[in-house]
Every structure is written in structure tokens, then in C-alpha cells.
């Protein structure tokens, strides 16, 4: 399985649908790194153009992989080792391409229903199991800017709860989506 | 569907397997409240005997349901409204029993393999869909104290990733577990 995940801090929307660069948070880094490690993603790319935010990511990574944290919590180390920084979506795609020798299929995620280029969970899972190189993008703040959706090869269908409420944290959404695409001891259900 | 979830702050283990009362964190409150709302849990009970921690939960709840937060973010309001405090597991069970008119089936969760009283995801999902009243417990810190597992009617099987790594945050684990037990647009898979 060749899966990469990316957490996009720019360009994303704020509450008023303005394009912003959101702040990196350590809880996102830890939670998504542990989810990435659990579901065997090859890298977790944190996408931000801001130098001070990139430095924060590097500092967290150093602490848990080489500093005190590495001996304090080895399980955390193997998760945080997956974290890398990219300055932009293009930069992230390039770094994956240079390692893998081919361009990834870029799949965005969004809580809203999209009109075109939508992939179902079943289709996305099948692609992964057919060894397709996949780069799965998650948005911070109020979600991925439309230009990221347009730049992507497809958008994954949104998670449905029970009655249409659809406001999960990116930490919860990423966990559920990776479980749906990769998880093992799930249960047999016809949707 | 009659599902309640509980986040246990005492008794749980610390890193050295000592019994502790962990601190309430606002990110746990928000993430689990949104997951609870998404998957139609009736209440999200925060279990802590510490008065100052109970007060923190109340303050977060007031801010998002009656204070500035309620108008700033109505979607958050409908999630945080599910939050309630209980001083102990017994207290939580009593409050559920008094609302529902019967005692809930208490199901603990744990990242480790248990030897007895283990329920599969399929069985737990079937119970819920047969309208059994279920109270699902999550542990903070290094997990639920053994006495909570013994007090429970069953323990849910652990989430399996890909290669045995099993160190998710409680935020990620709760999201995945509720999706497995309740989620709708999942995909047909024979485990």
C-alpha cells in the first residue's frame, strides 16, 4: 500500500470564507502522525509556507525523534518520524514523486458534497489495494480552498453521520477516513 | 439508537501504571462532542471527581451553549449541548438509568487484547441496532483502570491498524469506534 497524507494549512478558508494560512497545532501533529502510523501511511506532510510554522513542526519532530521524547515514549517516536514539512501542495507532490518515481493520485477531502470528480470510500479503498500511489489531503480551519479541490485528481465523498450533521474536527475526520480506507477488523456492511 | 458515551478521567493509568485522575482538556471535549453529535449519541458524559475539573467542563459548556460561542458557532452549540459531568462511573450509570428507565449495558474500550468479556465491533453494532441501551467508555491518559474494565459488562475489541501499532489518541479512537458502530456510508467488507 502506498499512501501519503497531507495536512494543508494554506490555502484554507476561515469562518468567513476568506483564504488564510492557519496555524500549526501540536495536537494535530500528534494525532495525525499516530493515525498515519496506525494505518501505514508512508509520510505525513504538513503543508505550510510560513517559516515559523515550519520551524515549529521541525522542533516537535526533533523532540520526539531525537530529543528527550524519543526515549520517554518510543511509540510516539515511530509516529512522529513520519512527519515532514512541505512549503506548498506542489512541493509536497514533488517530494512524493521524487521518492516514488511517479506522481501520486491527489485526493482531497471535504465535508461538503462536491458536484464532480467525487470518489466513494469503496473506490478509494480499491485504488489503494490495487497499489495506486495515493496522496490524501486534509484541510485545517474551515476546510480546503476551492483551488486545492480543483488541483486534485478527485475529492473523496464526505463522511455521513446519522442525520446530516457534518462538523468533525480534522483529527476525527482523518482517523475515520483512514480507518475506512485501510482498517482491518472492520465489519461486513452493505453501506 | 440509544447510545451514551463517557470519557473517564478517574480511575485511569499514567505511564507507570499508577492510578491517577487525569486533567480535562478542551480539545477532548470539543472533538468527542462533535463525534457524539455526528453519530447521534444521546449524551457525552465527562467523568471526573475533581471539582475544579468539573467546573472547567461547565464553563466550556456555558460558553458554547449560552455565551458568545453559541451565536458565533451554532454547529458547535448542538455538539457541546450533549456534554454533561458525572463524578464517577456509578454516578454516570445512575444518571443514564434515571433518564432511560433502565440500566445501560456498559461497554469499555481498551487498546489491549482482553481475555474475557470481549465484544466484536459487529456484535456491538448489532446490539445498538437492536435498540439496546449502550454506554461506551473511553479512557484518557494511558487508559482505563482495570477496575473499570471489571465493572463493565463487556470490553470492545481493540482497533487493529495494519501491523500491530496500537497507539491512537482517545480523540481518534473514539471517532473510529463510533464510525464503526454507527456510521452510514461505510463500505461493504468482510472484515
PDB file of N, CA and C in Angstrom, chain A residues 8 11-14 109-111 138-146:
ATOM      1  N   UNK A   8      -3.156  20.429   5.130  1.00  0.00           N
ATOM      2  CA  UNK A   8      -2.959  21.700   4.436  1.00  0.00           C
ATOM      3  C   UNK A   8      -3.282  22.877   5.368  1.00  0.00           C
ATOM      4  N   UNK A  11      -3.593  26.827   0.992  1.00  0.00           N
ATOM      5  CA  UNK A  11      -4.696  27.761   1.273  1.00  0.00           C
ATOM      6  C   UNK A  11      -5.920  27.024   1.844  1.00  0.00           C
ATOM      7  N   UNK A  12      -6.425  27.574   2.956  1.00  0.00           N
ATOM      8  CA  UNK A  12      -7.671  27.071   3.546  1.00  0.00           C
ATOM      9  C   UNK A  12      -8.597  28.253   3.831  1.00  0.00           C
ATOM     10  N   UNK A  13      -9.834  27.947   4.139  1.00  0.00           N
ATOM     11  CA  UNK A  13     -10.796  29.007   4.433  1.00  0.00           C
ATOM     12  C   UNK A  13     -10.869  29.306   5.927  1.00  0.00           C
ATOM     13  N   UNK A  14     -11.136  30.544   6.249  1.00  0.00           N
ATOM     14  CA  UNK A  14     -11.543  30.862   7.623  1.00  0.00           C
ATOM     15  C   UNK A  14     -13.077  30.846   7.677  1.00  0.00           C
ATOM     16  N   UNK A 109     -10.134  15.913   0.571  1.00  0.00           N
ATOM     17  CA  UNK A 109     -11.297  15.566   1.389  1.00  0.00           C
ATOM     18  C   UNK A 109     -12.041  16.851   1.730  1.00  0.00           C
ATOM     19  N   UNK A 110     -13.336  16.744   1.853  1.00  0.00           N
ATOM     20  CA  UNK A 110     -14.147  17.926   2.121  1.00  0.00           C
ATOM     21  C   UNK A 110     -15.441  17.481   2.778  1.00  0.00           C
ATOM     22  N   UNK A 111     -15.923  18.286   3.724  1.00  0.00           N
ATOM     23  CA  UNK A 111     -17.157  17.919   4.419  1.00  0.00           C
ATOM     24  C   UNK A 111     -18.385  18.174   3.553  1.00  0.00           C
ATOM     25  N   UNK A 138      -6.005  16.669   3.782  1.00  0.00           N
ATOM     26  CA  UNK A 138      -6.968  17.157   4.767  1.00  0.00           C
ATOM     27  C   UNK A 138      -6.777  18.660   4.961  1.00  0.00           C
ATOM     28  N   UNK A 139      -7.868  19.361   5.162  1.00  0.00           N
ATOM     29  CA  UNK A 139      -7.797  20.807   5.375  1.00  0.00           C
ATOM     30  C   UNK A 139      -7.929  21.164   6.840  1.00  0.00           C
ATOM     31  N   UNK A 140      -7.240  22.208   7.254  1.00  0.00           N
ATOM     32  CA  UNK A 140      -7.397  22.754   8.596  1.00  0.00           C
ATOM     33  C   UNK A 140      -8.433  23.894   8.540  1.00  0.00           C
ATOM     34  N   UNK A 141      -8.628  24.580   9.653  1.00  0.00           N
ATOM     35  CA  UNK A 141      -9.555  25.719   9.752  1.00  0.00           C
ATOM     36  C   UNK A 141     -10.923  25.320   9.183  1.00  0.00           C
ATOM     37  N   UNK A 142     -11.512  26.115   8.285  1.00  0.00           N
ATOM     38  CA  UNK A 142     -12.837  25.787   7.751  1.00  0.00           C
ATOM     39  C   UNK A 142     -12.750  24.978   6.446  1.00  0.00           C
ATOM     40  N   UNK A 143     -11.604  24.396   6.181  1.00  0.00           N
ATOM     41  CA  UNK A 143     -11.523  23.453   5.062  1.00  0.00           C
ATOM     42  C   UNK A 143     -10.684  23.931   3.901  1.00  0.00           C
ATOM     43  N   UNK A 144     -10.412  23.026   2.980  1.00  0.00           N
ATOM     44  CA  UNK A 144      -9.540  23.273   1.832  1.00  0.00           C
ATOM     45  C   UNK A 144     -10.126  24.324   0.903  1.00  0.00           C
ATOM     46  N   UNK A 145      -9.276  25.239   0.484  1.00  0.00           N
ATOM     47  CA  UNK A 145      -9.643  26.229  -0.525  1.00  0.00           C
ATOM     48  C   UNK A 145     -10.061  25.505  -1.813  1.00  0.00           C
ATOM     49  N   UNK A 146     -11.009  26.112  -2.502  1.00  0.00           N
ATOM     50  CA  UNK A 146     -11.518  25.516  -3.744  1.00  0.00           C
ATOM     51  C   UNK A 146     -10.400  25.236  -4.742  1.00  0.00           C
TER      52      UNK A 146
END
